[in-house]
Amino acid sequence: MSKYLQVEGTIFKDEHNRQVTLRGVNLAADAKFPTRPNLPSHVAEKFFDGDNLSFVGRPFPYEEADIHLQRIKDWGFNIVRYIFTWEAIESKGPGIYDEEWVQSTIALLRKCKEYGLRVFMDPHQDVWSRFIGGSGAPMWTIYAAGLNPRTFAVTEAALVHNTYPDPQAFPKMIWSTNYTRLACMTIMTMFFAGKDFTPKCIIDGKNIQDYLQEHYINAVKHLAIRIMEAGDLADTTVIGWESFNEPNRGLIGYQRLDAFPEEQKNHKGTSPTAWQAVLTGSGRACDIDTYEMGGKGPYKTGTTLIDPKGVQAWLPADYDDSRYGWKRDPNWKLGECIWAQHGVWDPSTDTLLRNDYFAKAPDGTPLFTHEWVNIYFMNHFRDYAKMIRSIHSSAILFCQPPVFEIPPVIKDTADEDSRLVYTPHFYDGITLMTKSWNRLWNIDVLGVLRGRYLSPIFAIKIGETAIRNCFKAQLSAMRDEGFQNIGQTPCFFSEIGIPYDMDNKAAYNNGDYSSQIRAMDANHYALEGSNVGFTLWTYCATNDHTWGDQWNGEDLSIFSIDDKVLSSASLDTDGKSQEIIETVSLNRSNSEMAATPTKKSTISVAGSRAAEAFIRPAPVYTAGRIMKYGFDLSRVTFELKLDAAESTQENAPTEIFVPPLHFPKNLMTVKVSGGKYEYDEQTRILKWWHNEGEQSIKIVGVNTLSVEVENQNIALHLCDKACAVM
């Protein structure tokens, strides 16, 4: 692994001036909830004991690190997005940090270093907190905001898997609708814009916005300081820090509270307007529209009465506010809706007084999505970036703007940074929400959001080839938006992935993972065609067929303890099937892909899922600039074209990861435009020395898949059981 990763324009480079292609995984989905007590989202016991817990052992116990990191490395990944939460650092109360967890994290980061994996740190959140149905912030932040998490269920201020009457019946992906329910909308508004919209919310002499942001930033700062103090992790292993995961505007820019914003596309189950959410949060009964998600998006199914019978989502007036040691300003009255206290509505008559309260800033500036991103998000990002730079001056800043929004304008402003990376997310919403791979048609979601079609009907793409190209076009368009607004800096997708529990978990019963393979391959086709780096969501060591990633019914892990699959680790170099074992090095050096083991331990493991699609060849270091590259799964063919300014140095050739799953050593063929190459079957790296100018390489592997082309759809039929998912 190179010692220092440079950012040069839109690409990463190593110390030999080679382009570096970053491909990796998120580690891990189950880092969203604690280990002590172990509280996956379907467990209710001790859920509300949020002050007494520990995340030590996430993303997996230290003793198991070699197994998982070896596997990740062998699958060809070279970077990890390390998931941690604010709650993991500061769960016991404001300013009380869990030093045991911090040190356990440093130990696991050192393990990543042993395996030559680069890491960037992700302070993760979803809908603010576990206690609002997601992950991220500690429980005390909800009390600080004046909300009562114990009444969220009856008021539907949040739908929380842990408190759902029947966890197994928790509707798939309904957790994401919490972004437009009262608790999350309120606290996100406070976090990003409390000084503008909740000026009465003063705690310890500070507006709730400053109070929350300062604690959040200081918690991350504490971890960053400890990592720097470790002395052997910065830059070589921990290359950077990502900003607030999937930031959400809350109510900022809502033009009307009694209607859905035009851009709100996510409706599932009960779907209240903001005004209805305020009313039910204050104990009022409301008839709420209900929705279901179909192939073309959400559709209304009826209405239902939500009646909290007077129970409020707000802390009662007699709540003991001394619990965490803060002092709330007397003008912030507990027992009353904070929006009523700011004149948005009159609880004596249940009248909406200021329908457009969030449509303008206090100075009269009209607020829309552009202003949310460029004013409120950027104000926070600047403070966060300044903190990171003060601790880790050479860190790469992975800037993640709101999902699917046009990125902020940073280019040619004081916010420009030579070590900043645009870090969007992409999921195919149709596949994710329906948990099915539709080969017949899909929708250009980004095109619809950007207004590129007169009608959404024109955004429909027919046939699998068109769908794949549509994915590639969307990723390329997102990349180009980054170039235009953020500047000539790399684009890196820190989340992209597929649900594995498609079609009511059919694959878990019949072993047919062809839909998952198709979906995953389509995503990689888009990534390779856009020439962008990525970390797949996700690798989860505790994934199983019953509860998936152990969080809100999601099941996106490329690994599962309930899957036994033949992967590249299960094939010898001649492509012959072996027993399902992996040989794990317990003593690794910091070489490029895999060092010669000095001590080995043979360990039986469960395996990958749809490995054919994500264990794929890719450039690692390119002596020159990549013009294009890609892997055709149906033809088991990898091609790379590059443009080199000079002939390769002897000690710095182009290096390509070539997995034996598709390319058994004695069965693959290699064709180059010139130069020489050699393949190291232990590291799975093909080194290529070539001349300057445009050069190309083509590698053809074992044809384990037959191909049929019908109506521009590629039909893949597994014909070699050695490569089938079992």
XYZ file of C-alpha atoms in Angstrom:
726
model
C 0.000 0.000 0.000
C 1.306 3.456 -0.871
C 2.404 5.617 2.034
C 0.392 8.719 1.210
C -2.654 9.199 -0.955
C -2.537 12.334 -3.076
C -5.574 14.104 -4.480
C -4.735 15.443 -7.909
C -7.684 16.962 -9.699
C -10.369 14.319 -10.114
C -8.201 11.308 -9.235
C -6.210 9.820 -6.392
C -2.487 9.119 -6.857
C 0.205 7.257 -4.952
C 3.805 8.304 -4.323
C 4.822 6.846 -7.719
C 2.340 9.104 -9.515
C 0.072 6.159 -10.342
C -3.700 6.582 -10.363
C -5.255 4.761 -7.410
C -8.670 3.119 -7.767
C -10.469 2.844 -4.438
C -12.995 0.025 -4.077
C -14.263 -1.090 -0.719
C -16.997 -1.819 1.786
C -18.846 -0.182 4.645
C -17.845 -1.735 7.944
C -20.459 -2.285 9.201
C -24.254 -2.013 9.389
C -24.412 -3.471 12.893
C -22.120 -0.717 14.212
C -25.359 1.281 14.507
C -26.366 -0.418 17.759
C -24.540 -1.423 20.948
C -23.015 -4.711 21.977
C -23.650 -4.375 25.707
C -26.525 -4.918 25.831
C -26.741 -6.360 22.333
C -29.634 -4.368 20.878
C -30.415 -5.089 17.250
C -33.458 -3.152 16.161
C -35.892 -6.033 16.757
C -35.055 -6.286 20.479
C -37.131 -4.266 22.945
C -35.595 -5.284 26.269
C -33.459 -2.511 27.830
C -34.021 -0.349 24.766
C -34.688 2.826 26.741
C -31.688 2.358 29.020
C -29.714 4.548 26.658
C -27.241 5.857 29.245
C -25.770 2.453 30.134
C -24.397 0.741 27.095
C -21.245 0.035 25.119
C -20.323 -0.318 21.461
C -17.061 -2.171 22.167
C -16.949 -5.094 19.738
C -18.349 -3.278 16.729
C -18.010 -3.856 13.832
C -16.777 -7.202 15.165
C -14.760 -8.432 18.150
C -11.036 -7.841 17.942
C -10.447 -11.593 18.120
C -12.388 -12.084 14.864
C -10.788 -9.211 12.970
C -8.313 -11.378 11.048
C -11.092 -13.533 9.608
C -13.137 -10.611 8.324
C -10.322 -8.341 7.172
C -8.592 -11.214 5.351
C -11.843 -11.972 3.574
C -12.401 -8.319 2.609
C -8.838 -8.125 1.296
C -9.096 -11.385 -0.630
C -12.257 -10.144 -2.311
C -10.215 -7.325 -3.841
C -11.248 -4.400 -1.674
C -8.671 -1.827 -0.594
C -10.638 0.715 1.434
C -13.062 0.640 4.360
C -15.651 3.208 5.346
C -15.487 2.777 9.103
C -18.946 3.249 10.619
C -19.217 4.720 14.086
C -21.903 6.749 15.810
C -21.974 9.746 18.112
C -23.808 7.477 20.547
C -20.814 5.115 20.683
C -18.623 7.964 21.935
C -20.924 9.974 24.215
C -23.873 7.830 25.316
C -23.609 8.366 29.069
C -24.282 12.090 28.962
C -22.976 15.394 27.615
C -19.177 15.460 27.616
C -18.765 11.918 29.005
C -16.732 9.927 26.480
C -16.375 6.143 26.321
C -12.609 5.757 26.345
C -12.831 1.952 26.277
C -14.677 2.137 22.956
C -12.190 4.685 21.604
C -9.241 2.427 22.377
C -10.994 -0.631 20.943
C -11.567 1.341 17.743
C -7.891 2.246 17.537
C -6.994 -1.429 17.960
C -9.272 -2.400 15.055
C -7.873 0.409 12.912
C -4.418 -1.029 13.517
C -5.756 -4.359 12.314
C -6.893 -2.649 9.119
C -3.362 -1.331 8.779
C -1.946 -4.861 9.045
C -4.018 -5.843 6.033
C -3.072 -2.797 3.987
C -6.592 -1.383 4.035
C -7.132 2.345 3.822
C -9.868 3.729 6.069
C -11.999 6.833 6.216
C -14.112 7.514 9.272
C -17.879 7.944 8.964
C -19.831 9.541 11.855
C -22.982 7.710 10.880
C -26.613 8.588 11.467
C -30.022 7.691 10.101
C -33.095 9.745 11.112
C -30.962 11.173 13.923
C -30.942 8.342 16.487
C -31.844 4.747 17.361
C -34.572 6.194 19.557
C -36.203 7.790 16.487
C -35.939 4.547 14.521
C -32.463 4.940 13.064
C -28.964 5.416 14.433
C -26.493 8.082 15.402
C -27.066 10.466 18.299
C -27.250 9.448 21.958
C -30.584 9.325 23.759
C -29.874 12.423 25.870
C -29.958 14.617 22.739
C -33.647 13.791 22.326
C -34.364 14.860 25.889
C -32.291 17.988 25.275
C -34.607 18.781 22.343
C -37.620 18.561 24.677
C -38.937 15.343 23.162
C -40.092 12.189 24.943
C -38.927 9.036 23.134
C -41.210 6.818 25.247
C -44.319 8.331 23.606
C -43.162 8.245 19.988
C -45.041 5.026 19.248
C -48.500 6.203 20.301
C -48.107 9.640 18.682
C -46.321 8.235 15.602
C -43.700 10.938 16.093
C -41.434 8.077 15.022
C -41.890 4.440 13.999
C -39.278 2.447 15.907
C -38.593 -1.212 15.200
C -37.530 -1.895 18.813
C -40.936 -0.800 20.131
C -43.081 -2.179 17.298
C -45.709 -4.662 18.594
C -44.635 -7.410 16.183
C -41.007 -6.889 15.088
C -41.256 -9.518 12.346
C -44.149 -7.597 10.770
C -42.289 -4.266 10.746
C -42.894 -2.953 7.196
C -39.827 -3.042 4.992
C -38.035 0.290 4.606
C -40.684 2.161 6.601
C -37.942 3.370 8.946
C -36.936 5.951 6.299
C -40.332 7.676 6.585
C -39.193 8.913 9.991
C -37.406 11.698 8.139
C -40.861 13.222 7.590
C -42.318 12.477 11.020
C -42.333 14.885 13.946
C -39.341 13.784 16.026
C -36.778 13.712 13.227
C -38.157 16.806 11.466
C -37.981 18.762 14.701
C -34.514 17.773 15.836
C -32.940 18.064 12.366
C -34.374 21.574 12.123
C -32.915 22.389 15.534
C -29.506 20.937 14.649
C -29.085 22.768 11.350
C -31.225 25.885 11.857
C -32.252 26.202 15.488
C -31.046 29.788 15.760
C -33.409 30.769 12.939
C -36.462 28.654 13.757
C -36.255 27.782 17.467
C -34.710 30.911 19.012
C -36.470 30.220 22.345
C -34.730 26.870 22.701
C -31.823 27.849 24.937
C -29.952 25.284 26.994
C -26.855 26.024 29.089
C -27.005 29.539 27.693
C -26.773 28.364 24.074
C -29.302 27.883 21.332
C -30.128 24.212 20.831
C -28.412 24.383 17.418
C -25.077 25.383 18.919
C -25.538 23.046 21.887
C -26.096 19.982 19.695
C -23.555 20.845 17.021
C -20.817 21.635 19.521
C -21.314 18.360 21.369
C -21.409 16.401 18.106
C -18.271 18.034 16.719
C -16.431 17.758 20.033
C -17.256 14.048 20.280
C -15.805 13.396 16.830
C -12.872 15.651 17.739
C -12.145 13.510 20.781
C -11.916 10.400 18.594
C -9.778 12.217 16.009
C -7.352 13.376 18.719
C -6.984 9.854 20.060
C -6.341 8.460 16.566
C -3.665 11.089 15.966
C -2.136 10.360 19.366
C -1.855 6.692 18.351
C 0.990 7.874 16.130
C 0.875 5.176 13.463
C -2.508 5.524 11.763
C -2.908 8.981 10.199
C -2.596 9.209 6.401
C -1.230 5.696 5.836
C -4.357 4.010 7.224
C -6.861 6.644 8.338
C -6.806 8.833 5.248
C -9.753 11.055 6.064
C -13.091 11.852 7.627
C -16.562 11.983 6.145
C -19.132 14.586 7.112
C -22.572 14.032 8.701
C -24.143 11.007 7.028
C -27.198 11.699 4.845
C -28.013 15.132 6.289
C -31.691 16.006 6.258
C -33.310 19.435 6.231
C -36.013 18.694 8.747
C -38.592 21.424 8.085
C -36.217 23.955 6.520
C -37.710 25.281 3.298
C -41.180 23.780 3.713
C -43.425 26.125 1.753
C -46.598 24.863 3.435
C -46.989 22.742 6.535
C -50.422 21.435 5.531
C -49.259 19.849 2.283
C -46.530 17.451 1.182
C -43.480 19.162 -0.317
C -43.306 18.507 -4.039
C -39.915 16.860 -3.622
C -41.133 14.381 -0.983
C -41.242 11.069 -2.830
C -41.108 8.679 0.102
C -44.543 7.668 1.385
C -45.185 4.374 3.117
C -47.654 3.372 5.791
C -49.197 6.402 7.456
C -47.904 9.538 5.786
C -48.810 12.688 7.711
C -48.267 16.203 6.484
C -46.018 18.222 8.784
C -49.105 19.894 10.237
C -50.747 16.552 10.976
C -47.495 15.353 12.576
C -47.534 18.423 14.833
C -51.126 17.733 15.839
C -50.699 14.032 16.640
C -47.461 14.918 18.428
C -49.580 17.085 20.707
C -52.089 14.326 21.402
C -54.727 15.254 18.804
C -56.489 12.659 16.674
C -56.064 12.903 12.898
C -57.145 10.950 9.829
C -53.857 10.214 8.075
C -53.443 9.077 4.483
C -51.823 5.674 4.070
C -49.544 4.566 1.258
C -47.854 1.514 -0.138
C -44.801 1.332 -2.368
C -45.339 -0.069 -5.852
C -43.118 -0.574 -8.841
C -43.757 2.976 -10.051
C -43.457 4.543 -6.608
C -45.840 5.181 -3.701
C -49.591 5.017 -4.148
C -52.373 5.930 -1.728
C -54.261 3.037 -0.165
C -56.681 4.875 2.119
C -56.777 6.720 5.430
C -56.535 5.685 9.065
C -57.253 7.380 12.354
C -54.228 8.064 14.547
C -55.470 8.955 18.012
C -52.848 9.428 20.764
C -55.705 10.166 23.208
C -53.991 13.234 24.588
C -50.516 11.724 24.933
C -47.825 14.096 23.649
C -44.450 13.495 22.008
C -43.062 16.359 24.115
C -41.574 15.994 27.570
C -44.174 16.607 30.282
C -44.029 19.786 32.359
C -43.016 17.811 35.457
C -40.055 16.061 33.781
C -36.931 16.055 35.976
C -34.681 18.186 33.784
C -31.716 17.820 36.138
C -30.931 14.303 34.885
C -28.073 15.327 32.580
C -26.959 18.442 34.410
C -28.016 21.049 31.896
C -30.038 24.193 32.587
C -32.935 24.885 30.242
C -33.993 28.500 29.759
C -37.335 29.214 31.538
C -38.780 30.599 28.289
C -38.539 27.069 26.868
C -41.565 25.482 28.481
C -41.742 21.718 28.798
C -45.162 20.156 28.285
C -45.902 22.367 25.262
C -45.198 21.881 21.582
C -42.135 23.907 20.665
C -43.787 24.992 17.415
C -46.744 26.388 19.329
C -44.297 28.282 21.533
C -42.874 29.867 18.362
C -46.274 30.962 17.103
C -46.662 28.399 14.328
C -50.052 27.251 15.640
C -52.535 27.905 18.424
C -53.150 24.821 20.584
C -56.225 26.397 22.182
C -58.059 26.291 18.852
C -55.827 23.869 16.911
C -55.388 26.578 14.274
C -52.397 26.739 11.958
C -51.223 30.345 12.179
C -48.039 30.400 10.105
C -48.320 27.855 7.342
C -45.172 29.257 5.706
C -43.087 29.598 8.881
C -40.181 27.604 7.395
C -40.413 29.079 3.886
C -38.261 32.092 4.729
C -35.285 32.835 6.940
C -35.767 35.506 9.637
C -34.127 38.053 7.316
C -36.732 37.317 4.633
C -34.542 35.134 2.403
C -36.786 32.636 0.566
C -35.759 29.101 1.428
C -35.766 26.220 -1.007
C -33.555 23.170 -1.440
C -30.688 25.279 -2.807
C -30.638 27.436 0.328
C -30.893 24.436 2.667
C -27.816 22.924 1.042
C -25.754 26.064 0.508
C -26.580 27.907 3.741
C -27.513 25.542 6.548
C -25.667 22.385 5.503
C -22.565 24.346 4.522
C -22.512 26.301 7.786
C -22.240 23.016 9.641
C -19.788 21.483 7.173
C -17.420 24.444 7.553
C -17.332 24.054 11.322
C -16.835 20.302 11.051
C -14.099 20.632 8.417
C -12.323 23.273 10.486
C -12.284 20.921 13.457
C -10.905 18.017 11.407
C -8.203 20.219 9.885
C -7.180 21.428 13.358
C -6.482 17.816 14.392
C -5.532 16.037 11.166
C -4.300 18.743 8.826
C -3.625 16.438 5.865
C -6.892 14.510 6.145
C -9.039 14.022 3.066
C -12.448 15.598 3.704
C -15.204 13.396 2.313
C -18.038 15.871 1.793
C -21.456 14.214 1.744
C -24.267 16.631 0.855
C -27.967 15.740 1.249
C -28.951 12.628 -0.698
C -29.840 13.172 -4.370
C -29.630 16.959 -3.982
C -27.503 19.154 -6.212
C -24.218 19.534 -4.315
C -23.269 22.850 -2.714
C -21.340 25.513 -4.583
C -17.768 25.230 -3.317
C -15.866 25.800 -6.540
C -14.146 29.213 -6.699
C -15.155 30.060 -3.128
C -13.267 30.268 0.163
C -14.479 26.713 0.887
C -12.379 25.173 -1.891
C -9.982 22.560 -0.536
C -7.314 20.631 -2.404
C -8.008 17.518 -0.311
C -11.791 17.439 -0.525
C -13.763 14.614 -2.144
C -17.392 14.692 -3.283
C -19.083 11.720 -1.594
C -22.665 11.078 -2.740
C -24.817 7.982 -2.225
C -26.768 6.020 -4.803
C -29.404 3.338 -4.430
C -31.838 2.139 -7.045
C -35.007 3.103 -5.212
C -37.250 0.706 -7.121
C -35.135 -2.295 -6.145
C -34.543 -1.081 -2.591
C -38.158 -0.291 -1.734
C -39.783 -3.254 -3.488
C -36.951 -5.669 -2.677
C -37.114 -7.096 -6.156
C -34.975 -6.847 -9.292
C -37.207 -5.773 -12.148
C -35.454 -6.632 -15.414
C -38.278 -5.254 -17.516
C -38.285 -1.595 -16.568
C -36.946 1.015 -14.180
C -37.028 4.808 -13.787
C -34.411 7.520 -14.193
C -34.998 8.894 -10.702
C -32.272 11.513 -10.893
C -33.635 12.743 -14.212
C -37.096 13.125 -12.694
C -35.711 14.988 -9.678
C -33.761 17.324 -11.956
C -36.797 18.033 -14.151
C -35.356 16.533 -17.323
C -38.654 15.014 -18.465
C -41.942 16.629 -19.385
C -43.604 13.720 -17.612
C -42.231 10.886 -15.448
C -43.586 8.477 -18.042
C -40.693 9.509 -20.298
C -38.211 8.559 -17.558
C -39.154 4.874 -17.767
C -36.399 2.672 -19.175
C -37.419 -0.567 -20.844
C -35.213 -3.659 -20.769
C -32.168 -4.634 -18.747
C -29.650 -3.022 -21.076
C -31.476 0.296 -20.848
C -31.713 -0.055 -17.062
C -27.967 -0.670 -16.750
C -27.195 2.288 -18.965
C -29.625 4.397 -16.962
C -27.763 3.581 -13.761
C -24.496 4.542 -15.420
C -25.986 7.785 -16.718
C -27.276 8.703 -13.252
C -23.909 8.076 -11.572
C -22.094 9.979 -14.302
C -24.515 12.883 -13.959
C -24.015 12.981 -10.190
C -20.254 12.927 -10.702
C -20.491 15.801 -13.182
C -22.665 17.831 -10.800
C -19.814 17.532 -8.342
C -17.327 18.788 -10.925
C -19.566 21.748 -11.699
C -20.377 22.794 -8.131
C -17.658 21.427 -5.865
C -14.827 21.566 -8.385
C -12.333 19.283 -10.086
C -12.092 16.800 -7.270
C -12.679 13.042 -7.055
C -16.195 11.636 -6.847
C -16.505 8.679 -4.511
C -19.790 6.864 -3.778
C -19.563 6.004 -0.093
C -22.808 4.016 -0.231
C -24.222 1.874 -2.995
C -25.724 -1.582 -2.734
C -28.626 -3.959 -3.179
C -31.100 -5.793 -0.917
C -30.412 -9.528 -0.808
C -33.789 -10.536 0.615
C -35.462 -10.068 -2.761
C -38.751 -11.693 -3.652
C -39.652 -12.570 -0.046
C -36.241 -14.169 0.547
C -36.735 -16.711 -2.208
C -32.988 -17.197 -2.693
C -32.610 -18.305 0.913
C -34.885 -21.232 0.175
C -33.998 -22.210 -3.390
C -30.392 -21.029 -3.642
C -31.072 -19.014 -6.793
C -29.235 -15.696 -6.429
C -29.499 -14.741 -10.086
C -31.574 -11.618 -9.357
C -29.059 -10.430 -6.789
C -26.204 -11.114 -9.197
C -27.934 -9.122 -11.933
C -28.683 -6.188 -9.639
C -25.184 -6.075 -8.162
C -23.595 -6.384 -11.595
C -25.756 -3.526 -12.895
C -24.511 -1.309 -10.072
C -20.882 -2.205 -10.768
C -21.399 -1.617 -14.467
C -22.516 1.907 -13.556
C -19.597 2.479 -11.194
C -17.011 1.256 -13.687
C -18.621 3.142 -16.550
C -18.498 6.346 -14.507
C -14.920 5.655 -13.364
C -15.653 6.443 -9.717
C -14.571 4.858 -6.451
C -17.005 3.328 -3.973
C -17.651 1.505 -0.727
C -20.464 -1.038 -0.953
C -23.184 -0.994 1.652
C -22.408 -3.251 3.450
C -20.310 -5.943 5.106
C -22.094 -7.126 8.258
C -20.489 -9.934 10.259
C -23.761 -10.723 12.063
C -26.068 -10.824 9.041
C -28.411 -13.796 8.942
C -31.434 -14.862 6.927
C -33.903 -14.072 9.691
C -33.046 -10.469 10.603
C -30.692 -9.508 7.790
C -28.309 -6.756 8.893
C -30.009 -6.755 12.319
C -31.312 -3.240 11.711
C -34.800 -2.244 10.571
C -35.217 -5.256 8.343
C -32.457 -4.173 5.980
C -30.524 -6.999 4.346
C -27.787 -5.559 2.145
C -24.691 -7.310 3.459
C -22.465 -9.022 0.910
C -21.663 -11.518 3.665
C -23.989 -13.650 5.771
C -23.398 -16.312 8.390
C -26.324 -18.223 6.857
C -24.821 -18.389 3.366
C -22.271 -20.970 2.381
C -20.834 -19.954 -0.923
C -17.886 -20.793 -3.054
C -15.842 -17.646 -3.501
C -12.383 -16.901 -4.784
C -11.141 -18.045 -1.392
C -12.702 -21.442 -2.130
C -10.990 -22.032 -5.442
C -7.402 -23.014 -5.964
C -5.392 -21.235 -8.640
C -6.477 -23.725 -11.268
C -10.140 -22.965 -10.607
C -10.854 -26.247 -8.882
C -13.402 -26.267 -6.114
C -12.105 -26.862 -2.595
C -13.810 -27.197 0.749
C -15.342 -23.984 1.970
C -12.450 -22.780 4.094
C -10.353 -19.673 4.232
C -6.727 -19.429 5.209
C -6.248 -16.385 7.376
C -2.893 -14.739 7.922
C -2.434 -13.799 11.554
C 0.778 -11.903 10.851
C 0.646 -9.491 7.903
C 3.048 -6.986 6.475
C 1.953 -3.768 4.768
C 2.398 -4.929 1.185
C 0.163 -4.098 -1.750
C -2.550 -6.746 -1.736
C -1.575 -9.713 0.393
C 1.629 -10.647 2.126
C 3.109 -14.112 2.413
C 1.623 -15.490 5.614
C 4.060 -16.256 8.388
C 1.454 -18.073 10.444
C -1.734 -19.640 9.175
C -4.994 -20.734 10.683
C -7.570 -22.639 8.669
C -11.035 -21.485 9.652
C -14.423 -22.682 8.423
C -16.569 -19.705 7.491
C -19.898 -18.770 6.016
C -19.636 -16.831 2.843
C -20.406 -14.272 0.276
C -23.627 -13.626 -1.610
C -23.739 -12.949 -5.331
C -19.951 -13.093 -5.230
C -19.801 -13.454 -9.008
C -20.903 -9.839 -9.312
C -18.825 -8.061 -6.658
C -15.617 -10.128 -6.670
C -14.394 -8.703 -9.941
C -11.175 -7.556 -11.576
C -10.211 -3.907 -11.325
C -7.189 -1.662 -11.596
C -5.519 -0.963 -8.273
C -2.602 1.239 -9.379
C -2.492 2.590 -12.920
C 0.761 3.935 -14.348
C -0.967 6.637 -16.336
C -4.537 7.814 -16.442
C -7.492 5.484 -16.862
C -9.450 6.195 -20.015
C -12.011 3.492 -19.296
C -12.269 0.075 -17.729
C -14.902 -2.521 -17.049
C -15.712 -6.154 -16.418
C -18.242 -7.973 -18.597
C -19.583 -10.639 -16.271
C -21.503 -12.479 -18.977
C -18.346 -12.888 -21.062
C -15.910 -13.003 -18.156
C -13.823 -10.344 -19.833
C -11.957 -7.442 -18.261
C -10.661 -4.527 -20.337
C -8.612 -1.499 -19.356
C -7.503 1.400 -21.538
C -5.084 3.970 -20.211
C -2.943 6.865 -21.329
C 0.581 6.944 -19.889
C 2.812 10.008 -19.993
C 5.920 7.808 -19.818
C 6.963 4.204 -19.758
C 6.349 2.438 -16.478
C 9.039 2.376 -13.831
C 10.348 -1.047 -12.906
C 9.166 -0.653 -9.323
C 5.814 0.943 -10.187
C 3.932 -0.974 -12.893
C 0.206 -0.925 -13.494
C -1.354 -3.371 -11.032
C -4.687 -5.111 -11.569
C -6.598 -7.270 -9.114
C -7.533 -10.493 -10.968
C -9.610 -12.888 -8.827
C -9.327 -16.638 -9.472
C -13.087 -16.938 -9.045
C -13.350 -15.731 -12.645
C -9.738 -16.072 -13.776
C -8.081 -19.347 -12.743
C -4.376 -18.952 -13.423
C -4.010 -21.710 -15.998
C -7.275 -20.969 -17.796
C -7.232 -17.192 -18.293
C -5.794 -15.445 -21.337
C -4.164 -12.012 -21.356
C -3.714 -9.738 -24.348
C -1.792 -6.472 -24.052
C -1.058 -3.706 -26.527
C 2.585 -3.932 -25.570
C 5.049 -4.508 -22.780
C 5.267 -7.417 -20.372
C 3.191 -8.711 -17.494
C 3.306 -11.244 -14.687
C 0.630 -12.664 -12.407
C 1.152 -13.379 -8.734
C -1.366 -16.042 -7.798
C -0.875 -15.419 -4.081
C -1.617 -11.692 -4.137
C -4.012 -12.064 -7.104
C -2.268 -9.120 -8.717
C -1.290 -8.873 -12.366
C 1.593 -6.442 -12.875
C 1.961 -4.844 -16.282
C 4.935 -2.883 -17.529
C 4.092 -0.870 -20.622
C 5.213 2.046 -22.767
C 3.913 5.599 -22.823
C 0.834 6.655 -24.789
C -2.489 4.849 -25.087
C -2.266 1.258 -23.925
C -4.801 -1.515 -23.429
C -5.118 -4.874 -21.753
C -7.775 -7.545 -22.117
C -8.124 -10.484 -19.738
C -10.523 -13.333 -20.484
C -11.457 -15.853 -17.810
C -13.447 -19.048 -17.505
C -16.786 -18.940 -19.284
C -18.951 -20.100 -16.382
C -21.977 -18.158 -17.608
C -23.822 -18.724 -20.852
C -25.278 -15.693 -22.594
C -28.552 -15.136 -24.332
C -29.552 -11.773 -25.773
C -33.258 -11.194 -26.047
C -34.823 -7.784 -26.528
C -31.541 -6.216 -25.404
C -31.701 -8.071 -22.103
C -28.697 -10.093 -21.074
C -29.887 -13.401 -19.667
C -27.283 -14.999 -17.446
C -27.674 -18.675 -16.767
C -25.385 -20.305 -14.248
C -23.971 -23.364 -15.922
C -21.063 -24.232 -13.671
C -22.064 -25.219 -10.158
C -18.574 -24.427 -8.920
C -19.457 -20.770 -9.337
C -23.106 -20.953 -8.322
C -24.395 -19.500 -5.117
C -25.475 -22.380 -2.920
